[in-house]
PDB file of C-alpha atoms and ligand atoms in Angstrom:
ATOM      1  CA  MET A1177       7.425   7.780  13.030  1.00  0.00           C
ATOM      2  CA  GLN A1178       7.155   9.817   9.824  1.00  0.00           C
ATOM      3  CA  GLU A1179       3.654  10.968   9.057  1.00  0.00           C
ATOM      4  CA  ILE A1180       1.630  11.648   5.959  1.00  0.00           C
ATOM      5  CA  LYS A1181      -1.290  13.990   5.443  1.00  0.00           C
ATOM      6  CA  PHE A1182      -4.266  12.026   4.192  1.00  0.00           C
ATOM      7  CA  GLN A1183      -7.187  14.362   3.479  1.00  0.00           C
ATOM      8  CA  ARG A1184      -8.106  15.725   6.901  1.00  0.00           C
ATOM      9  CA  THR A1185      -6.324  12.897   8.726  1.00  0.00           C
ATOM     10  CA  THR A1186      -2.681  12.416   9.651  1.00  0.00           C
ATOM     11  CA  LEU A1187      -1.405   8.868   9.241  1.00  0.00           C
ATOM     12  CA  PRO A1188       1.897   7.159   9.969  1.00  0.00           C
ATOM     13  CA  ALA A1189       3.839   6.856   6.694  1.00  0.00           C
ATOM     14  CA  LEU A1190       4.303   3.154   7.448  1.00  0.00           C
ATOM     15  CA  GLY A1191       1.369   0.756   7.184  1.00  0.00           C
ATOM     16  CA  MET A1192       1.017  -3.025   7.077  1.00  0.00           C
ATOM     17  CA  GLY A1193       0.491  -5.111   3.945  1.00  0.00           C
ATOM     18  CA  THR A1194      -1.287  -8.457   4.204  1.00  0.00           C
ATOM     19  CA  TRP A1195      -0.999 -10.247   0.861  1.00  0.00           C
ATOM     20  CA  HIS A1196      -0.558 -14.037   1.339  1.00  0.00           C
ATOM     21  CA  MET A1197      -1.553 -13.744   4.988  1.00  0.00           C
ATOM     22  CA  GLY A1198      -4.434 -15.755   6.448  1.00  0.00           C
ATOM     23  CA  GLU A1199      -3.914 -18.573   3.977  1.00  0.00           C
ATOM     24  CA  GLN A1200      -2.145 -21.155   6.131  1.00  0.00           C
ATOM     25  CA  SER A1201      -3.484 -22.143   9.523  1.00  0.00           C
ATOM     26  CA  ALA A1202       0.027 -23.049  10.721  1.00  0.00           C
ATOM     27  CA  GLN A1203       1.034 -19.408  10.167  1.00  0.00           C
ATOM     28  CA  ARG A1204      -1.996 -17.848  11.831  1.00  0.00           C
ATOM     29  CA  GLU A1205      -0.555 -17.219  15.299  1.00  0.00           C
ATOM     30  CA  ALA A1206       2.648 -15.709  13.900  1.00  0.00           C
ATOM     31  CA  GLU A1207       0.618 -13.505  11.557  1.00  0.00           C
ATOM     32  CA  LEU A1208      -1.685 -12.283  14.316  1.00  0.00           C
ATOM     33  CA  THR A1209       1.301 -11.612  16.574  1.00  0.00           C
ATOM     34  CA  ALA A1210       3.029  -9.614  13.829  1.00  0.00           C
ATOM     35  CA  LEU A1211      -0.052  -7.522  13.032  1.00  0.00           C
ATOM     36  CA  ARG A1212      -0.765  -6.847  16.714  1.00  0.00           C
ATOM     37  CA  TYR A1213       2.871  -5.909  17.283  1.00  0.00           C
ATOM     38  CA  GLY A1214       2.428  -3.328  14.560  1.00  0.00           C
ATOM     39  CA  LEU A1215      -0.896  -2.110  15.979  1.00  0.00           C
ATOM     40  CA  ASP A1216       0.619  -1.826  19.459  1.00  0.00           C
ATOM     41  CA  HIS A1217       3.481   0.257  18.091  1.00  0.00           C
ATOM     42  CA  GLY A1218       1.546   2.858  16.164  1.00  0.00           C
ATOM     43  CA  LEU A1219       0.915   1.196  12.804  1.00  0.00           C
ATOM     44  CA  THR A1220      -2.733   2.007  12.347  1.00  0.00           C
ATOM     45  CA  VAL A1221      -2.963   1.493   8.572  1.00  0.00           C
ATOM     46  CA  ILE A1222      -3.693  -2.000   7.246  1.00  0.00           C
ATOM     47  CA  ASP A1223      -3.879  -2.823   3.539  1.00  0.00           C
ATOM     48  CA  THR A1224      -5.864  -5.855   2.399  1.00  0.00           C
ATOM     49  CA  ALA A1225      -8.080  -6.920  -0.535  1.00  0.00           C
ATOM     50  CA  GLU A1226     -10.936  -9.236  -1.369  1.00  0.00           C
ATOM     51  CA  MET A1227      -8.468 -11.008  -3.659  1.00  0.00           C
ATOM     52  CA  TYR A1228      -5.970 -11.918  -0.917  1.00  0.00           C
ATOM     53  CA  GLY A1229      -6.679 -15.552  -0.140  1.00  0.00           C
ATOM     54  CA  GLU A1230     -10.180 -14.930  -1.529  1.00  0.00           C
ATOM     55  CA  GLY A1231     -11.172 -13.136   1.673  1.00  0.00           C
ATOM     56  CA  ARG A1232      -8.973 -14.992   4.139  1.00  0.00           C
ATOM     57  CA  SER A1233      -6.593 -12.068   4.528  1.00  0.00           C
ATOM     58  CA  GLU A1234      -9.529  -9.790   5.403  1.00  0.00           C
ATOM     59  CA  SER A1235     -10.771 -12.361   7.937  1.00  0.00           C
ATOM     60  CA  LEU A1236      -7.322 -12.491   9.527  1.00  0.00           C
ATOM     61  CA  VAL A1237      -7.235  -8.696   9.740  1.00  0.00           C
ATOM     62  CA  GLY A1238     -10.724  -8.808  11.294  1.00  0.00           C
ATOM     63  CA  ALA A1239      -9.401 -11.133  14.000  1.00  0.00           C
ATOM     64  CA  ALA A1240      -6.265  -9.035  14.569  1.00  0.00           C
ATOM     65  CA  ILE A1241      -8.142  -5.759  15.099  1.00  0.00           C
ATOM     66  CA  GLN A1242     -10.963  -7.131  17.254  1.00  0.00           C
ATOM     67  CA  SER A1243      -9.792  -5.604  20.517  1.00  0.00           C
ATOM     68  CA  TYR A1244      -8.632  -2.275  19.065  1.00  0.00           C
ATOM     69  CA  GLN A1245     -10.666   0.898  18.772  1.00  0.00           C
ATOM     70  CA  ARG A1246     -12.043   1.034  15.240  1.00  0.00           C
ATOM     71  CA  GLY A1247     -11.714   4.815  15.141  1.00  0.00           C
ATOM     72  CA  ASP A1248      -7.953   4.564  15.716  1.00  0.00           C
ATOM     73  CA  LEU A1249      -7.472   2.372  12.641  1.00  0.00           C
ATOM     74  CA  PHE A1250      -7.281   3.136   8.939  1.00  0.00           C
ATOM     75  CA  LEU A1251      -8.460   0.103   6.956  1.00  0.00           C
ATOM     76  CA  ILE A1252      -7.827  -0.196   3.235  1.00  0.00           C
ATOM     77  CA  SER A1253      -9.352  -2.876   1.066  1.00  0.00           C
ATOM     78  CA  LYS A1254      -9.705  -3.427  -2.679  1.00  0.00           C
ATOM     79  CA  PHE A1255     -12.239  -4.865  -5.066  1.00  0.00           C
ATOM     80  CA  TYR A1256     -11.585  -6.880  -8.208  1.00  0.00           C
ATOM     81  CA  PRO A1257     -12.006  -5.031 -11.525  1.00  0.00           C
ATOM     82  CA  GLN A1258     -14.815  -7.424 -12.455  1.00  0.00           C
ATOM     83  CA  ASN A1259     -16.643  -6.195  -9.338  1.00  0.00           C
ATOM     84  CA  ALA A1260     -16.283  -2.557 -10.323  1.00  0.00           C
ATOM     85  CA  THR A1261     -19.916  -2.090 -11.362  1.00  0.00           C
ATOM     86  CA  LYS A1262     -22.248  -0.210  -9.012  1.00  0.00           C
ATOM     87  CA  GLN A1263     -24.129  -3.313  -7.932  1.00  0.00           C
ATOM     88  CA  ARG A1264     -21.221  -5.701  -7.642  1.00  0.00           C
ATOM     89  CA  MET A1265     -18.972  -3.316  -5.732  1.00  0.00           C
ATOM     90  CA  ARG A1266     -21.673  -2.914  -3.105  1.00  0.00           C
ATOM     91  CA  GLN A1267     -21.829  -6.718  -2.718  1.00  0.00           C
ATOM     92  CA  SER A1268     -18.028  -6.926  -2.612  1.00  0.00           C
ATOM     93  CA  LEU A1269     -17.852  -4.204  -0.005  1.00  0.00           C
ATOM     94  CA  ASP A1270     -20.512  -5.806   2.191  1.00  0.00           C
ATOM     95  CA  ALA A1271     -18.589  -9.108   2.098  1.00  0.00           C
ATOM     96  CA  SER A1272     -15.307  -7.340   2.916  1.00  0.00           C
ATOM     97  CA  LEU A1273     -16.912  -5.481   5.819  1.00  0.00           C
ATOM     98  CA  ARG A1274     -18.344  -8.723   7.193  1.00  0.00           C
ATOM     99  CA  ARG A1275     -14.960 -10.417   7.078  1.00  0.00           C
ATOM    100  CA  LEU A1276     -13.243  -7.420   8.648  1.00  0.00           C
ATOM    101  CA  GLY A1277     -15.921  -7.128  11.327  1.00  0.00           C
ATOM    102  CA  THR A1278     -16.523  -3.448  10.704  1.00  0.00           C
ATOM    103  CA  ASP A1279     -19.233  -1.296   9.166  1.00  0.00           C
ATOM    104  CA  TYR A1280     -17.030   1.013   7.106  1.00  0.00           C
ATOM    105  CA  LEU A1281     -13.718   1.167   5.278  1.00  0.00           C
ATOM    106  CA  ASP A1282     -11.399   4.135   5.443  1.00  0.00           C
ATOM    107  CA  LEU A1283     -10.201   3.649   1.879  1.00  0.00           C
ATOM    108  CA  TYR A1284     -11.610   1.448  -0.883  1.00  0.00           C
ATOM    109  CA  LEU A1285      -9.485   0.848  -3.969  1.00  0.00           C
ATOM    110  CA  LEU A1286     -10.148  -0.436  -7.470  1.00  0.00           C
ATOM    111  CA  HIS A1287      -7.436  -3.136  -7.475  1.00  0.00           C
ATOM    112  CA  TRP A1288      -6.521  -2.603 -11.121  1.00  0.00           C
ATOM    113  CA  ARG A1289      -8.243  -1.387 -14.279  1.00  0.00           C
ATOM    114  CA  GLY A1290     -10.594  -3.766 -16.015  1.00  0.00           C
ATOM    115  CA  GLY A1291     -13.446  -3.599 -18.491  1.00  0.00           C
ATOM    116  CA  VAL A1292     -15.963  -1.576 -16.461  1.00  0.00           C
ATOM    117  CA  PRO A1293     -15.996   2.102 -17.512  1.00  0.00           C
ATOM    118  CA  LEU A1294     -14.235   4.280 -14.935  1.00  0.00           C
ATOM    119  CA  SER A1295     -17.248   6.620 -14.892  1.00  0.00           C
ATOM    120  CA  GLU A1296     -19.494   3.825 -13.571  1.00  0.00           C
ATOM    121  CA  THR A1297     -16.933   2.779 -10.965  1.00  0.00           C
ATOM    122  CA  VAL A1298     -16.482   6.345  -9.731  1.00  0.00           C
ATOM    123  CA  ALA A1299     -20.255   6.857  -9.538  1.00  0.00           C
ATOM    124  CA  GLY A1300     -20.550   3.628  -7.510  1.00  0.00           C
ATOM    125  CA  LEU A1301     -17.758   4.669  -5.158  1.00  0.00           C
ATOM    126  CA  GLU A1302     -19.305   8.099  -4.629  1.00  0.00           C
ATOM    127  CA  ASP A1303     -22.576   6.349  -3.732  1.00  0.00           C
ATOM    128  CA  LEU A1304     -20.765   4.194  -1.162  1.00  0.00           C
ATOM    129  CA  LYS A1305     -19.189   7.311   0.293  1.00  0.00           C
ATOM    130  CA  ARG A1306     -22.553   9.055   0.587  1.00  0.00           C
ATOM    131  CA  ALA A1307     -23.954   5.924   2.268  1.00  0.00           C
ATOM    132  CA  GLY A1308     -21.180   6.174   4.889  1.00  0.00           C
ATOM    133  CA  LYS A1309     -19.756   2.760   3.996  1.00  0.00           C
ATOM    134  CA  ILE A1310     -16.386   4.136   2.887  1.00  0.00           C
ATOM    135  CA  ARG A1311     -14.639   7.337   3.885  1.00  0.00           C
ATOM    136  CA  TYR A1312     -12.470   7.679   0.781  1.00  0.00           C
ATOM    137  CA  TRP A1313     -11.859   5.846  -2.454  1.00  0.00           C
ATOM    138  CA  GLY A1314      -8.854   5.389  -4.671  1.00  0.00           C
ATOM    139  CA  VAL A1315      -7.233   3.227  -7.318  1.00  0.00           C
ATOM    140  CA  SER A1316      -4.317   0.856  -7.658  1.00  0.00           C
ATOM    141  CA  ASN A1317      -1.947  -0.036 -10.482  1.00  0.00           C
ATOM    142  CA  PHE A1318      -2.826   3.158 -12.328  1.00  0.00           C
ATOM    143  CA  ASP A1319      -0.262   4.759 -14.604  1.00  0.00           C
ATOM    144  CA  GLN A1320      -0.176   8.494 -15.256  1.00  0.00           C
ATOM    145  CA  VAL A1321      -2.332   8.177 -18.364  1.00  0.00           C
ATOM    146  CA  ASP A1322      -4.998   6.357 -16.308  1.00  0.00           C
ATOM    147  CA  LEU A1323      -4.855   9.024 -13.611  1.00  0.00           C
ATOM    148  CA  LEU A1324      -5.277  11.744 -16.238  1.00  0.00           C
ATOM    149  CA  GLU A1325      -8.309   9.960 -17.652  1.00  0.00           C
ATOM    150  CA  LEU A1326      -9.758   9.520 -14.182  1.00  0.00           C
ATOM    151  CA  ALA A1327      -9.266  13.205 -13.388  1.00  0.00           C
ATOM    152  CA  GLN A1328     -11.530  14.115 -16.340  1.00  0.00           C
ATOM    153  CA  ILE A1329     -14.423  11.994 -15.075  1.00  0.00           C
ATOM    154  CA  ASN A1330     -17.286  13.398 -13.080  1.00  0.00           C
ATOM    155  CA  GLY A1331     -16.296  12.833  -9.433  1.00  0.00           C
ATOM    156  CA  GLY A1332     -12.746  11.843 -10.449  1.00  0.00           C
ATOM    157  CA  GLN A1333     -11.373  14.802  -8.526  1.00  0.00           C
ATOM    158  CA  HIS A1334     -12.294  12.957  -5.330  1.00  0.00           C
ATOM    159  CA  LEU A1335      -9.543  10.396  -5.919  1.00  0.00           C
ATOM    160  CA  ALA A1336      -7.885  10.030  -2.495  1.00  0.00           C
ATOM    161  CA  ALA A1337      -4.900   7.757  -3.308  1.00  0.00           C
ATOM    162  CA  ASN A1338      -3.203   5.578  -5.901  1.00  0.00           C
ATOM    163  CA  GLU A1339      -1.319   2.425  -4.895  1.00  0.00           C
ATOM    164  CA  ASP A1340       1.530   1.282  -7.177  1.00  0.00           C
ATOM    165  CA  LEU A1341       4.654  -0.869  -7.008  1.00  0.00           C
ATOM    166  CA  TYR A1342       7.654   1.133  -5.812  1.00  0.00           C
ATOM    167  CA  ASN A1343      11.026   0.134  -4.428  1.00  0.00           C
ATOM    168  CA  LEU A1344      14.732   0.734  -5.050  1.00  0.00           C
ATOM    169  CA  GLY A1345      14.682  -1.802  -7.877  1.00  0.00           C
ATOM    170  CA  ALA A1346      11.458  -0.542  -9.462  1.00  0.00           C
ATOM    171  CA  ARG A1347      11.613   3.240  -9.803  1.00  0.00           C
ATOM    172  CA  GLY A1348       9.620   3.851 -12.982  1.00  0.00           C
ATOM    173  CA  VAL A1349       6.804   5.742 -11.208  1.00  0.00           C
ATOM    174  CA  GLU A1350       9.296   8.444 -10.199  1.00  0.00           C
ATOM    175  CA  PHE A1351       9.235   9.701 -13.789  1.00  0.00           C
ATOM    176  CA  ASP A1352       5.643  10.875 -13.860  1.00  0.00           C
ATOM    177  CA  VAL A1353       3.198   9.171 -11.466  1.00  0.00           C
ATOM    178  CA  LEU A1354       4.807  10.204  -8.183  1.00  0.00           C
ATOM    179  CA  SER A1355       5.333  13.806  -9.189  1.00  0.00           C
ATOM    180  CA  TRP A1356       1.784  14.060 -10.609  1.00  0.00           C
ATOM    181  CA  GLN A1357       0.384  12.867  -7.289  1.00  0.00           C
ATOM    182  CA  GLN A1358       2.743  15.001  -5.229  1.00  0.00           C
ATOM    183  CA  LYS A1359       1.701  18.155  -7.109  1.00  0.00           C
ATOM    184  CA  ARG A1360      -1.933  17.415  -6.291  1.00  0.00           C
ATOM    185  CA  ALA A1361      -1.273  16.152  -2.735  1.00  0.00           C
ATOM    186  CA  ILE A1362      -2.810  12.782  -3.633  1.00  0.00           C
ATOM    187  CA  PRO A1363      -1.029  10.261  -1.390  1.00  0.00           C
ATOM    188  CA  PHE A1364       1.003   7.571  -3.148  1.00  0.00           C
ATOM    189  CA  ILE A1365       0.792   4.126  -1.531  1.00  0.00           C
ATOM    190  CA  ALA A1366       3.962   2.132  -2.257  1.00  0.00           C
ATOM    191  CA  TYR A1367       3.417  -1.594  -2.459  1.00  0.00           C
ATOM    192  CA  SER A1368       6.233  -4.171  -2.368  1.00  0.00           C
ATOM    193  CA  PRO A1369       8.554  -1.563  -0.782  1.00  0.00           C
ATOM    194  CA  VAL A1370      11.049  -4.268   0.207  1.00  0.00           C
ATOM    195  CA  ALA A1371      10.844  -5.920  -3.224  1.00  0.00           C
ATOM    196  CA  GLN A1372       8.800  -8.875  -1.949  1.00  0.00           C
ATOM    197  CA  GLY A1373      11.607  -9.830   0.396  1.00  0.00           C
ATOM    198  CA  ASP A1374      14.159  -9.590  -2.437  1.00  0.00           C
ATOM    199  CA  VAL A1375      14.608 -13.350  -2.394  1.00  0.00           C
ATOM    200  CA  ARG A1376      17.259 -13.346  -5.127  1.00  0.00           C
ATOM    201  CA  GLY A1377      19.286 -10.659  -3.364  1.00  0.00           C
ATOM    202  CA  ARG A1378      19.438  -8.290  -6.346  1.00  0.00           C
ATOM    203  CA  LEU A1379      19.031  -5.333  -3.988  1.00  0.00           C
ATOM    204  CA  THR A1380      19.947  -6.616  -0.551  1.00  0.00           C
ATOM    205  CA  GLU A1381      23.286  -8.088  -1.679  1.00  0.00           C
ATOM    206  CA  ASN A1382      24.280  -4.962  -3.549  1.00  0.00           C
ATOM    207  CA  THR A1383      27.455  -3.376  -2.165  1.00  0.00           C
ATOM    208  CA  ALA A1384      25.996   0.129  -1.831  1.00  0.00           C
ATOM    209  CA  VAL A1385      22.970  -1.206   0.041  1.00  0.00           C
ATOM    210  CA  GLN A1386      25.237  -3.255   2.297  1.00  0.00           C
ATOM    211  CA  GLN A1387      27.451  -0.252   3.044  1.00  0.00           C
ATOM    212  CA  VAL A1388      24.467   1.908   3.996  1.00  0.00           C
ATOM    213  CA  ALA A1389      23.176  -0.911   6.194  1.00  0.00           C
ATOM    214  CA  GLN A1390      26.509  -1.136   7.948  1.00  0.00           C
ATOM    215  CA  ALA A1391      26.752   2.603   8.482  1.00  0.00           C
ATOM    216  CA  HIS A1392      23.338   2.664  10.213  1.00  0.00           C
ATOM    217  CA  GLN A1393      23.730  -0.740  11.885  1.00  0.00           C
ATOM    218  CA  ILE A1394      20.546  -1.947  10.215  1.00  0.00           C
ATOM    219  CA  THR A1395      19.647  -4.744   7.801  1.00  0.00           C
ATOM    220  CA  ALA A1396      19.570  -4.404   4.029  1.00  0.00           C
ATOM    221  CA  HIS A1397      15.779  -4.765   4.095  1.00  0.00           C
ATOM    222  CA  GLN A1398      15.588  -1.826   6.464  1.00  0.00           C
ATOM    223  CA  VAL A1399      17.668   0.198   4.011  1.00  0.00           C
ATOM    224  CA  LEU A1400      15.155  -0.606   1.261  1.00  0.00           C
ATOM    225  CA  LEU A1401      12.280   0.538   3.425  1.00  0.00           C
ATOM    226  CA  ALA A1402      14.016   3.714   4.629  1.00  0.00           C
ATOM    227  CA  TRP A1403      14.833   4.488   0.991  1.00  0.00           C
ATOM    228  CA  THR A1404      11.188   4.140  -0.092  1.00  0.00           C
ATOM    229  CA  LEU A1405       9.988   6.216   2.863  1.00  0.00           C
ATOM    230  CA  ARG A1406      12.292   9.118   1.934  1.00  0.00           C
ATOM    231  CA  GLN A1407       9.619  10.337  -0.486  1.00  0.00           C
ATOM    232  CA  PRO A1408       7.085  12.860   0.827  1.00  0.00           C
ATOM    233  CA  ASN A1409       3.369  12.142   0.429  1.00  0.00           C
ATOM    234  CA  LEU A1410       4.084   8.405   0.453  1.00  0.00           C
ATOM    235  CA  LEU A1411       2.668   5.579   2.541  1.00  0.00           C
ATOM    236  CA  ALA A1412       4.696   2.333   2.430  1.00  0.00           C
ATOM    237  CA  ILE A1413       2.948  -0.940   3.245  1.00  0.00           C
ATOM    238  CA  PRO A1414       5.515  -3.730   3.668  1.00  0.00           C
ATOM    239  CA  GLN A1415       4.109  -7.152   4.535  1.00  0.00           C
ATOM    240  CA  THR A1416       5.590  -9.350   7.221  1.00  0.00           C
ATOM    241  CA  SER A1417       4.357 -12.338   9.191  1.00  0.00           C
ATOM    242  CA  ASN A1418       7.291 -12.068  11.560  1.00  0.00           C
ATOM    243  CA  TRP A1419       6.979  -9.690  14.525  1.00  0.00           C
ATOM    244  CA  GLN A1420      10.743  -9.138  14.643  1.00  0.00           C
ATOM    245  CA  HIS A1421      10.671  -7.988  11.031  1.00  0.00           C
ATOM    246  CA  MET A1422       7.734  -5.743  11.984  1.00  0.00           C
ATOM    247  CA  GLN A1423       9.922  -4.276  14.731  1.00  0.00           C
ATOM    248  CA  GLU A1424      12.725  -3.729  12.217  1.00  0.00           C
ATOM    249  CA  ASN A1425      10.355  -2.112   9.749  1.00  0.00           C
ATOM    250  CA  ILE A1426       9.155   0.314  12.413  1.00  0.00           C
ATOM    251  CA  ALA A1427      12.761   1.136  13.279  1.00  0.00           C
ATOM    252  CA  ALA A1428      13.521   1.654   9.581  1.00  0.00           C
ATOM    253  CA  ALA A1429      10.823   4.325   9.406  1.00  0.00           C
ATOM    254  CA  ALA A1430      12.987   6.434  11.736  1.00  0.00           C
ATOM    255  CA  VAL A1431      16.130   6.126   9.594  1.00  0.00           C
ATOM    256  CA  THR A1432      17.113   9.098   7.429  1.00  0.00           C
ATOM    257  CA  LEU A1433      19.557   8.344   4.654  1.00  0.00           C
ATOM    258  CA  THR A1434      22.164  11.022   3.929  1.00  0.00           C
ATOM    259  CA  PRO A1435      22.444  12.725   0.515  1.00  0.00           C
ATOM    260  CA  ALA A1436      25.717  10.848  -0.041  1.00  0.00           C
ATOM    261  CA  GLU A1437      24.051   7.519   0.731  1.00  0.00           C
ATOM    262  CA  LEU A1438      21.143   8.308  -1.578  1.00  0.00           C
ATOM    263  CA  ALA A1439      23.624   9.223  -4.319  1.00  0.00           C
ATOM    264  CA  ALA A1440      25.462   5.922  -3.847  1.00  0.00           C
ATOM    265  CA  LEU A1441      22.194   3.999  -4.098  1.00  0.00           C
ATOM    266  CA  ASP A1442      21.272   6.018  -7.226  1.00  0.00           C
ATOM    267  CA  GLN A1443      24.525   4.910  -8.829  1.00  0.00           C
ATOM    268  CA  SER A1444      23.627   1.257  -8.404  1.00  0.00           C
ATOM    269  CA  PHE A1445      19.909   1.672  -9.096  1.00  0.00           C
ATOM    270  CA  PRO A1446      19.403   4.818 -11.195  1.00  0.00           C
ATOM    271  CA  GLY A1447      16.089   6.588 -11.331  1.00  0.00           C
ATOM    272  CA  PRO A1448      14.200   6.723 -14.643  1.00  0.00           C
ATOM    273  CA  THR A1449      15.252   9.248 -17.284  1.00  0.00           C
ATOM    274  CA  ARG A1450      12.289   8.525 -19.537  1.00  0.00           C
ATOM    275  CA  LYS A1451       8.832   7.001 -19.371  1.00  0.00           C
ATOM    276  CA  GLN A1452       8.797   3.342 -18.398  1.00  0.00           C
ATOM    277  CA  PRO A1453       5.896   0.886 -18.520  1.00  0.00           C
ATOM    278  CA  LEU A1454       4.151   0.666 -15.158  1.00  0.00           C
ATOM    279  CA  GLU A1455       5.423  -2.327 -13.197  1.00  0.00           C
ATOM    280  CA  ILE A1456       2.696  -4.501 -11.759  1.00  0.00           C
ATOM    281  CA  ILE A1457       2.705  -7.620  -9.632  1.00  0.00           C
TER     282      ILE A1457
HETATM  283  N1  LIG B2763      -2.320  -3.100  -5.049  1.00  0.00           N
HETATM  284  C1  LIG B2763      -1.670  -4.116  -5.515  1.00  0.00           C
HETATM  285  O1  LIG B2763      -1.866  -4.547  -6.647  1.00  0.00           O
HETATM  286  C2  LIG B2763      -0.659  -4.785  -4.635  1.00  0.00           C
HETATM  287  C3  LIG B2763       0.272  -5.690  -5.185  1.00  0.00           C
HETATM  288  C4  LIG B2763       1.203  -6.264  -4.332  1.00  0.00           C
HETATM  289  C5  LIG B2763       1.185  -5.947  -2.985  1.00  0.00           C
HETATM  290  N2  LIG B2763       0.248  -5.105  -2.469  1.00  0.00           N
HETATM  291  C6  LIG B2763       0.183  -4.777  -1.029  1.00  0.00           C
HETATM  292  O2  LIG B2763       1.461  -4.358  -0.601  1.00  0.00           O
HETATM  293  C7  LIG B2763       1.919  -5.210   0.447  1.00  0.00           C
HETATM  294  C8  LIG B2763       3.412  -5.333   0.391  1.00  0.00           C
HETATM  295  O3  LIG B2763       3.854  -5.865  -0.834  1.00  0.00           O
HETATM  296  P1  LIG B2763       4.415  -7.354  -0.975  1.00  0.00           P
HETATM  297  O4  LIG B2763       3.832  -8.191   0.074  1.00  0.00           O
HETATM  298  O5  LIG B2763       4.228  -7.704  -2.400  1.00  0.00           O
HETATM  299  O6  LIG B2763       5.974  -7.187  -0.801  1.00  0.00           O
HETATM  300  P2  LIG B2763       6.946  -6.562   0.331  1.00  0.00           P
HETATM  301  O7  LIG B2763       6.215  -5.958   1.421  1.00  0.00           O
HETATM  302  O8  LIG B2763       7.937  -5.732  -0.417  1.00  0.00           O
HETATM  303  O9  LIG B2763       7.704  -7.878   0.820  1.00  0.00           O
HETATM  304  C9  LIG B2763       7.114  -8.837   1.621  1.00  0.00           C
HETATM  305  C10 LIG B2763       8.168  -9.899   1.936  1.00  0.00           C
HETATM  306  O10 LIG B2763       9.296  -9.270   2.562  1.00  0.00           O
HETATM  307  C11 LIG B2763       9.614  -9.929   3.773  1.00  0.00           C
HETATM  308  N3  LIG B2763       9.984  -8.893   4.744  1.00  0.00           N
HETATM  309  C12 LIG B2763       9.220  -7.856   5.184  1.00  0.00           C
HETATM  310  N4  LIG B2763       9.912  -7.107   6.063  1.00  0.00           N
HETATM  311  C13 LIG B2763      11.125  -7.703   6.191  1.00  0.00           C
HETATM  312  C14 LIG B2763      12.280  -7.405   6.960  1.00  0.00           C
HETATM  313  N5  LIG B2763      12.329  -6.356   7.807  1.00  0.00           N
HETATM  314  N6  LIG B2763      13.369  -8.224   6.838  1.00  0.00           N
HETATM  315  C15 LIG B2763      13.340  -9.295   6.001  1.00  0.00           C
HETATM  316  N7  LIG B2763      12.273  -9.619   5.247  1.00  0.00           N
HETATM  317  C16 LIG B2763      11.183  -8.817   5.340  1.00  0.00           C
HETATM  318  C17 LIG B2763       8.394 -10.700   4.177  1.00  0.00           C
HETATM  319  O11 LIG B2763       8.746 -11.925   4.773  1.00  0.00           O
HETATM  320  P3  LIG B2763       8.525 -12.191   6.365  1.00  0.00           P
HETATM  321  O12 LIG B2763       7.079 -12.475   6.549  1.00  0.00           O
HETATM  322  O13 LIG B2763       9.397 -13.380   6.612  1.00  0.00           O
HETATM  323  O14 LIG B2763       8.982 -10.981   7.081  1.00  0.00           O
HETATM  324  C18 LIG B2763       7.683 -10.971   2.846  1.00  0.00           C
HETATM  325  O15 LIG B2763       8.123 -12.197   2.312  1.00  0.00           O
HETATM  326  C19 LIG B2763       1.151  -6.515   0.197  1.00  0.00           C
HETATM  327  O16 LIG B2763       1.182  -7.364   1.325  1.00  0.00           O
HETATM  328  C20 LIG B2763      -0.197  -5.979  -0.154  1.00  0.00           C
HETATM  329  O17 LIG B2763      -0.899  -5.560   1.005  1.00  0.00           O
HETATM  330  C21 LIG B2763      -0.662  -4.497  -3.284  1.00  0.00           C
END
């Protein structure tokens, strides 16, 4: 498993996303099985949010991790921008911790920018860190201009990660965000790394993707994940409710694409040559 340096910790470069999980009782057993398969095979990072199913995703994660050592896990959750004030983020965090059945988060993210001044949010997050309720804090859906603004704020230099959309079909962040973070060793968390399942087949039915899949005897989704994971300083958090897909995702993290394969994929899905608006889901 590829690894990533996260502050003083080393983490697997593959984590587990949980958006849309915990929402349907008929799916619960499959979801728990998938998450525990991941946990049993070295995936210690779980990404959730108060927004996901209005807390039901966090509750599902709480159930999945019950019999695992808390210290072995790296739990990420996020608060809504409207809860980014000092007082409200503390309430949000307490509710998230209750649902997760833990007394601290490893990483707490502002889900996206809203109306609360960044300076107040950062001050609130630093308070939570001092209180031992979170180990690190970060942001999500920040573009380079937002990161630059954040870096100027008192305490902003403690930013531990930024989580943005990134996959073979959405490469805009390569232009400036990824390199900015790489230069500063601020881990980049790639969400939707398999393009939300690529239901329309724009990526997975592409000839170059198919050829790479054939060459490695893997699926097109695994190619997408291996492609995203090629970047250093990057943590990818695909979501799956299917333990066999979890198994495939873990296997994909061990696949190295050759320069020729990467060039072929670039031909079909070129990287950005100028600034592009940040893509957000
Ligand atoms: N910060 C943010 O604003 C933000 C936004 C979006 C997402 N996220 C986080 O990032 C995570 C991942 O993003 P995402 O859920 O949007 O998209 P994703 O991980 O790119 O795609 C998830 C979809 O891909 C399918 N899938 C996963 N692995 C597969 C495989 N090996 N083969 C075939 N299908 C596969 C899943 O279906 P199956 O269940 O059938 O496998 C699911 O429908 C989220 O769950 C969430 O934790 C954060």
